[in-house]
Short mmCIF file of C-alpha atoms in Angstrom, two decimals:
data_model
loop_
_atom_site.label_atom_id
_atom_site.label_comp_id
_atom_site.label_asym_id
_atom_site.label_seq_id
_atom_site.Cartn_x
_atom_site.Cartn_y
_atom_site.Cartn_z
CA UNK D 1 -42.29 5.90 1.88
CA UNK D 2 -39.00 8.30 1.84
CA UNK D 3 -36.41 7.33 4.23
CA UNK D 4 -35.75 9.82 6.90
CA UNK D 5 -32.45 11.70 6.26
CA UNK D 6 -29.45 10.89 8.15
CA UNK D 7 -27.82 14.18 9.30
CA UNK D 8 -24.92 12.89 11.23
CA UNK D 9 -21.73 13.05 9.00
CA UNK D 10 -18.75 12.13 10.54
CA UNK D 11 -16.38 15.21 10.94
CA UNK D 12 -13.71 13.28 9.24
CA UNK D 13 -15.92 12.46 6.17
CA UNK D 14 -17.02 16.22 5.67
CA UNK D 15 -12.90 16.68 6.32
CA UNK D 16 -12.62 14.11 3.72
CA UNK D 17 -15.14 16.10 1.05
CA UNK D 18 -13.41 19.09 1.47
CA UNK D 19 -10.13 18.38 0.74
CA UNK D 20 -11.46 15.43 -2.43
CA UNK D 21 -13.73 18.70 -3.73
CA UNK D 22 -10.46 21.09 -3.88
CA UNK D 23 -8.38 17.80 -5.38
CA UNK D 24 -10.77 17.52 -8.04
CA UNK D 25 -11.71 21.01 -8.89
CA UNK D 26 -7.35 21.61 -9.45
CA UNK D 27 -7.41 18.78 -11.80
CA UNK D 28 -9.62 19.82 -13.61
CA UNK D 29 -9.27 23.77 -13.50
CA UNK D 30 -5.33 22.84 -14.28
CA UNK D 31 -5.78 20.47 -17.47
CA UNK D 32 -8.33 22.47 -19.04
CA UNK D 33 -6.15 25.92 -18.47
CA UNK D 34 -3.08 23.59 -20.00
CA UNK D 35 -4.66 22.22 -22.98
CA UNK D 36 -5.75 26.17 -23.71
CA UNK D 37 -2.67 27.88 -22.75
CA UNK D 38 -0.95 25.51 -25.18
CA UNK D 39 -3.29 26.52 -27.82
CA UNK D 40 -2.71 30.10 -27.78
CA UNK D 41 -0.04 31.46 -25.28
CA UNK D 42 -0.43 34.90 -25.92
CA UNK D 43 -4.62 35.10 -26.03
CA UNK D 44 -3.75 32.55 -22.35
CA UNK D 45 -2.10 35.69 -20.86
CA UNK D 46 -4.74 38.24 -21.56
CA UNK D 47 -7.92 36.05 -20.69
CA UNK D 48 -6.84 33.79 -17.89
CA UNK D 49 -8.53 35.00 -15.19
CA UNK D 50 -11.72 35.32 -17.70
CA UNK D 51 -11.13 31.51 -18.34
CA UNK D 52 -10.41 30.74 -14.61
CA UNK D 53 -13.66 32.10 -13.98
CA UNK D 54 -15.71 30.34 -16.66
CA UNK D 55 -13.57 27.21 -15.48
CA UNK D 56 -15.01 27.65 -11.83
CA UNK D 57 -17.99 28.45 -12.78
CA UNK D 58 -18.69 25.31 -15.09
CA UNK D 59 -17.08 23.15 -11.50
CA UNK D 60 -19.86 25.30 -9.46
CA UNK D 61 -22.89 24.53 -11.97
CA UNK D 62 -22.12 21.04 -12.70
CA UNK D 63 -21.71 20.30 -8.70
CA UNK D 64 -23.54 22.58 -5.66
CA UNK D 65 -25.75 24.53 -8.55
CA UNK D 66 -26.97 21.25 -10.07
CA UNK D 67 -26.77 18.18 -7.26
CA UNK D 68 -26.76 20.74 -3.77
CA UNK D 69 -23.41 18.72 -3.42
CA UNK D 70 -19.52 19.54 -4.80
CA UNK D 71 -17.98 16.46 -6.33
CA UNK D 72 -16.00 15.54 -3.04
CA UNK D 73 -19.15 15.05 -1.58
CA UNK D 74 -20.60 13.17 -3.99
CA UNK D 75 -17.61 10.67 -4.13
CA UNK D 76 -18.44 10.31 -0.41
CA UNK D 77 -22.69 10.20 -1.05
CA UNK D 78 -23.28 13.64 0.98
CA UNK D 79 -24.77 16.63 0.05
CA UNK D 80 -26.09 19.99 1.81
CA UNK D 81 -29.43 19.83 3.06
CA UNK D 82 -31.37 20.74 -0.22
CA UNK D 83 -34.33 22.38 2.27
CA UNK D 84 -31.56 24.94 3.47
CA UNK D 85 -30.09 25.53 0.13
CA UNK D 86 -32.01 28.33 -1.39
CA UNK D 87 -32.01 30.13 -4.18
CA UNK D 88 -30.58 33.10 -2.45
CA UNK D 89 -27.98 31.13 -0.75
CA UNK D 90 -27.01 29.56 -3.65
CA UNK D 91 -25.96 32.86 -5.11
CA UNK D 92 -23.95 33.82 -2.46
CA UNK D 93 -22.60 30.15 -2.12
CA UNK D 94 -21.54 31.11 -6.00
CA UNK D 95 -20.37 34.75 -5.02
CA UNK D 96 -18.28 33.71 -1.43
CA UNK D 97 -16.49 30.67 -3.21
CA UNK D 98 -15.82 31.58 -7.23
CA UNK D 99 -15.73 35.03 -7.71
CA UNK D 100 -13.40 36.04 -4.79
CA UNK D 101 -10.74 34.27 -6.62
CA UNK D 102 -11.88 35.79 -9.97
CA UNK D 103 -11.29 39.59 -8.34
CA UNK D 104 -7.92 38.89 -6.81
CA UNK D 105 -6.48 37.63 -9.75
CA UNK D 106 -8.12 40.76 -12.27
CA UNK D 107 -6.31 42.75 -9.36
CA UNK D 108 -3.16 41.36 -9.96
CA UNK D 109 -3.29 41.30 -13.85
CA UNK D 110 -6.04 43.89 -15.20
CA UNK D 111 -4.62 47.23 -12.94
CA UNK D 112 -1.71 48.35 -14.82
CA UNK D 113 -1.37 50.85 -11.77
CA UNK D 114 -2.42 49.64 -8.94
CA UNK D 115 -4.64 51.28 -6.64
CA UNK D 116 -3.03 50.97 -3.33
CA UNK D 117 -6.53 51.08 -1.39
CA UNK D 118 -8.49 48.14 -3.12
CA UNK D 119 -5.13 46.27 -2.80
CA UNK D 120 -5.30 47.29 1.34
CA UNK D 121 -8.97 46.34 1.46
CA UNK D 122 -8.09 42.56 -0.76
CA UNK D 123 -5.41 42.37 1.66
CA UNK D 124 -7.39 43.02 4.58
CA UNK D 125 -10.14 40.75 3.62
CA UNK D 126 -7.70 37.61 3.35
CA UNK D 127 -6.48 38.05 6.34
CA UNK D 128 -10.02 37.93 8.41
CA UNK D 129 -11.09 35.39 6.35
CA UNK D 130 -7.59 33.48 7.52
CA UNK D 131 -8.71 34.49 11.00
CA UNK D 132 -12.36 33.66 10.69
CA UNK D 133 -11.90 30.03 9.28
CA UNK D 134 -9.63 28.59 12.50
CA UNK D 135 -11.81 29.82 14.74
CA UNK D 136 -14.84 28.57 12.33
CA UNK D 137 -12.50 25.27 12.46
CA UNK D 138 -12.19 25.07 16.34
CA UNK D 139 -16.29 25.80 16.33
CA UNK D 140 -16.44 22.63 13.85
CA UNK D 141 -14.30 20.18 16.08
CA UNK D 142 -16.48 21.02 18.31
CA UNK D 143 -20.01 20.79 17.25
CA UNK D 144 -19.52 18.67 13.92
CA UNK D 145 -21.50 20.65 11.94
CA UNK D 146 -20.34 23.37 9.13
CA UNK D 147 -16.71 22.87 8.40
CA UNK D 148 -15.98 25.70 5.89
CA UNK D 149 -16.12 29.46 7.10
CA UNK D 150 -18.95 30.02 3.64
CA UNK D 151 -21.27 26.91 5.17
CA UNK D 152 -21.53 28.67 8.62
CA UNK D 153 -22.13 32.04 6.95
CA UNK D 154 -25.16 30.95 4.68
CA UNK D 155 -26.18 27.72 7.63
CA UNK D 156 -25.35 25.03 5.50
CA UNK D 157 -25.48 21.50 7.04
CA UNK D 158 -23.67 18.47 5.77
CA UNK D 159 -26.16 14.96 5.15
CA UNK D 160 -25.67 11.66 4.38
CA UNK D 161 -27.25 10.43 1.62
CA UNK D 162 -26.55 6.50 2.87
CA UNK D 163 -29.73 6.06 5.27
CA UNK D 164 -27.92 5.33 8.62
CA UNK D 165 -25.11 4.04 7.39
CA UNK D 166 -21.86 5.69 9.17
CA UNK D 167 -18.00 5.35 7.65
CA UNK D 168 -17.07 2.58 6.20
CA UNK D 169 -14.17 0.50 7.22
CA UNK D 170 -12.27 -2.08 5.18
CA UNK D 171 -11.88 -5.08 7.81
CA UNK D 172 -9.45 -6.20 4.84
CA UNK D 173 -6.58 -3.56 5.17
CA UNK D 174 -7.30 -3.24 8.90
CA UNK D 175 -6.63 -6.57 9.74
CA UNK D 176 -3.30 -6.70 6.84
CA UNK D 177 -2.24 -3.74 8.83
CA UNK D 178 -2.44 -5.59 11.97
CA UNK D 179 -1.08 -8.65 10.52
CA UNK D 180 2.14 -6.59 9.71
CA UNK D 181 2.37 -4.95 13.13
CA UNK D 182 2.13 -8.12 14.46
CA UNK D 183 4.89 -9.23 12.42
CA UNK D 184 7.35 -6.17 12.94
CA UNK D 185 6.99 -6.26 16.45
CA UNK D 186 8.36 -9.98 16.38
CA UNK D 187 10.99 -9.32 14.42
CA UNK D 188 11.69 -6.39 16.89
CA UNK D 189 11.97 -8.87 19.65
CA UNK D 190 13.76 -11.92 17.98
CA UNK D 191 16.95 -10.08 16.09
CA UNK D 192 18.31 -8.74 19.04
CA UNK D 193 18.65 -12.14 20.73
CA UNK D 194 20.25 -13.85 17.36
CA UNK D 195 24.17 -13.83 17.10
CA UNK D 196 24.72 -13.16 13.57
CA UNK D 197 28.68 -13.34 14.25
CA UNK D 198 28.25 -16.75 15.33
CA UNK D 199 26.57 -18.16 12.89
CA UNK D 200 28.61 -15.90 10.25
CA UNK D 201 31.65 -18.20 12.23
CA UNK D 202 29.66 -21.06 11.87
CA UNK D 203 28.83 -21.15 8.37
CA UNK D 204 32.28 -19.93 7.11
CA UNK D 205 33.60 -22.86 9.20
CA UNK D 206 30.89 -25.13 7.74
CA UNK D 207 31.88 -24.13 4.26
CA UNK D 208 35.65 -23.33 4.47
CA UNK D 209 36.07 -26.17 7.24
CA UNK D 210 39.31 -27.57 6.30
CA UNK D 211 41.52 -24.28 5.49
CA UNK D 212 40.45 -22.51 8.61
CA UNK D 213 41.67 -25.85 10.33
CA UNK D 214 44.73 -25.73 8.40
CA UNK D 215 45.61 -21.98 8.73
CA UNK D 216 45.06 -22.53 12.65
CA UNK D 217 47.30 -25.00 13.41
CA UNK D 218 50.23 -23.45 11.12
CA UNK D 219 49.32 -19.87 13.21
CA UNK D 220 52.56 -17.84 14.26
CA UNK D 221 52.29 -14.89 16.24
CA UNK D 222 53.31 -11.96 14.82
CA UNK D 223 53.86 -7.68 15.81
CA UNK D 224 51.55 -6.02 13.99
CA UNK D 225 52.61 -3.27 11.63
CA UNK D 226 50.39 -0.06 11.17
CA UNK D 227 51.34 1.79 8.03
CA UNK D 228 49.21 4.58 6.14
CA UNK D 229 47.23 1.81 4.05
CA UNK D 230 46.30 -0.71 7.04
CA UNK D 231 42.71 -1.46 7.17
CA UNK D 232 41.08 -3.31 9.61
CA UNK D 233 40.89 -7.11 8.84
CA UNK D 234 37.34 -7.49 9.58
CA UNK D 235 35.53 -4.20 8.25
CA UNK D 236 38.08 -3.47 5.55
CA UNK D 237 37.87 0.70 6.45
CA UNK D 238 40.70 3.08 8.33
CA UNK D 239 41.31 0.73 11.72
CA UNK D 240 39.55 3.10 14.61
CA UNK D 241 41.62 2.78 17.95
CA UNK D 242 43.75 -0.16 16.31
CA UNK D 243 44.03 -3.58 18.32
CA UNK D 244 45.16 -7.06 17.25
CA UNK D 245 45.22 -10.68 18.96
CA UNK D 246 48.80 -11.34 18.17
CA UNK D 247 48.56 -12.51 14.79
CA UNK D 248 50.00 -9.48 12.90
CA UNK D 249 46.49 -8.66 11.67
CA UNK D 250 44.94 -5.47 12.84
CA UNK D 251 41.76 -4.53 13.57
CA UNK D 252 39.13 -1.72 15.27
CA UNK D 253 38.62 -1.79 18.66
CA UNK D 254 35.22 -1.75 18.26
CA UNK D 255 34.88 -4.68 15.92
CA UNK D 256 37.57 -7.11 17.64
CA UNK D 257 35.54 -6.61 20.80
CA UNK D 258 32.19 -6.58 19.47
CA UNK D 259 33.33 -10.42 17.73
CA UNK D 260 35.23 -11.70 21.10
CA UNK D 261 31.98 -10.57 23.18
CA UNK D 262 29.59 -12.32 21.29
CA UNK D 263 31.25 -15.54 20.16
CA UNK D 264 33.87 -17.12 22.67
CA UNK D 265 35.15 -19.44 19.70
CA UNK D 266 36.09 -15.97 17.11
CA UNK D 267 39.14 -16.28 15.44
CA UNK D 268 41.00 -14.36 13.05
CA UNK D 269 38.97 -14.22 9.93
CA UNK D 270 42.85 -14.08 7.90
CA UNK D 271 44.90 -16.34 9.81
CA UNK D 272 42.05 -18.35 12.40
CA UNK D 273 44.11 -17.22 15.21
CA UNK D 274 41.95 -17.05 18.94
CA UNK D 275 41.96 -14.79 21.62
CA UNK D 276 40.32 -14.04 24.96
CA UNK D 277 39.40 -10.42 25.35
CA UNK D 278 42.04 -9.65 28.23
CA UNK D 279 44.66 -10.78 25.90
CA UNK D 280 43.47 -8.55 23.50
CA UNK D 281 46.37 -5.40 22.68
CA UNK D 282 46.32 -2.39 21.10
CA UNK D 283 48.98 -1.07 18.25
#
């Protein structure tokens, strides 16, 4: 008994077989045209749209002529409904998808002189089909059924080949994705609320114990001097809106403050020297 054909497709898997179908077909059209143009550059010139043709072709043949599916579809196990796909429509599936591309490019290459009113009339059929195909692609969000401008022309209906089987989802990356979210939005909420200058402090203090202990108690306040090659003691660039703590050392506004706010206990990463922030003084 033959299992009864699933015609729903998902709009994003016929979305999916469109775009895999023109993928495929330029890899293939595009190494094949290399390998020959690189066997004869000058016979290339004269006979590429000839060879684009028989390229396309060959694509059309070994996909929608032979399997009533291209090969984006087939990656994805849909096809057109073979019952709709007649012979005639099959032609003009053929003539509405390979040779349009086959007569703009003789156009542009064969015409040594071109003839300004087939160039109009090429013109003016790009441009309605431009205009046909969004609205075709509004109609398609719409009703799900015949994304491309050529399958509503000739009534061509996307089916899956999978009986009742929908898109598939890989629980795997879905939950690794989640996992991650998860993750980020942690992080998002923890850094904020860690004092990285403290436990910079705390560490250096931890490590360097004994010198900072030594440097502090020997400490003698100084005036600061700004000359052109000051930097600022703690970010090492040009000292923005200069202040110091008394020490002599010099340092940005931004960064002095930005220390004193968030650890009580900062001291002069040079000289260990402490300050509260209302004793802090600019140059």
């Amino acid at each position: 008994k033959m299992l009864e054909k699933n015609k729903y497709v998902p709009r994003v898997n016929q979305i999916d077989a469109i775009y895999l179908n023109k993928d495929i077909t330029r890899l293939i059209r595009d190494n094949l045209l290399d390998n020959l143009q690189a066997i004869s550059p000058v016979l290339f010139v004269k006979i590429q749209p000839e060879l684009d043709l028989i390229i396309q072709s060959a694509i059309w043949f070994g996909s929608v002529g032979k399997r009533c599916s291209s090969f984006g579809q087939q990656l994805l196990v849909l096809a057109y409904d073979a019952e709709k796909l007649t012979v005639s429509r099959l032609v003009l599936h053929f003539a509405l998808t390979v040779l349009p591309g086959y007569i703009k490019s003789w156009e542009e290459r064969r015409l040594s002189h071109r003839v300004e009113w087939f160039s109009q009339i090429i013109r003016w059929a790009e441009n309605s089909a431009l205009v046909l195909n969004i609205l075709n692609y509004f109609r398609f969000l719409k009703t799900g059924r015949k994304p491309t401008l050529v399958d509503y022309l000739l009534g061509l209906d996307y089916i899956s080949l999978r009986n009742n089987q929908r898109r598939d989802i890989g629980y795997k990356y879905l939950t690794r994705e989640l996992l991650w979210g998860g993750f980020m939005e942690i992080l998002g909420l923890v850094l904020p609320i860690i004092n990285f200058r403290k436990i910079h402090r705390l560490l250096k203090t931890w490590v360097f114990g004994q010198t900072a202990s030594g440097r502090r108690s020997s400490h003698v306040f100084l005036a600061p001097k700004m000359t052109m090659g000051t930097t600022c003691t703690y970010c090492g660039e040009r000292p923005t809106l200069p202040h110091h703590m008394g020490c002599g050392h010099i340092y940005c506004y931004y960064c002095l403050s930005a220390n004193i706010l968030t650890d009580s206990n900062f001291s002069c990463t040079k000289c260990g020297a402490s300050c509260t922030e209302d004793k802090v003084q600019s140059v």
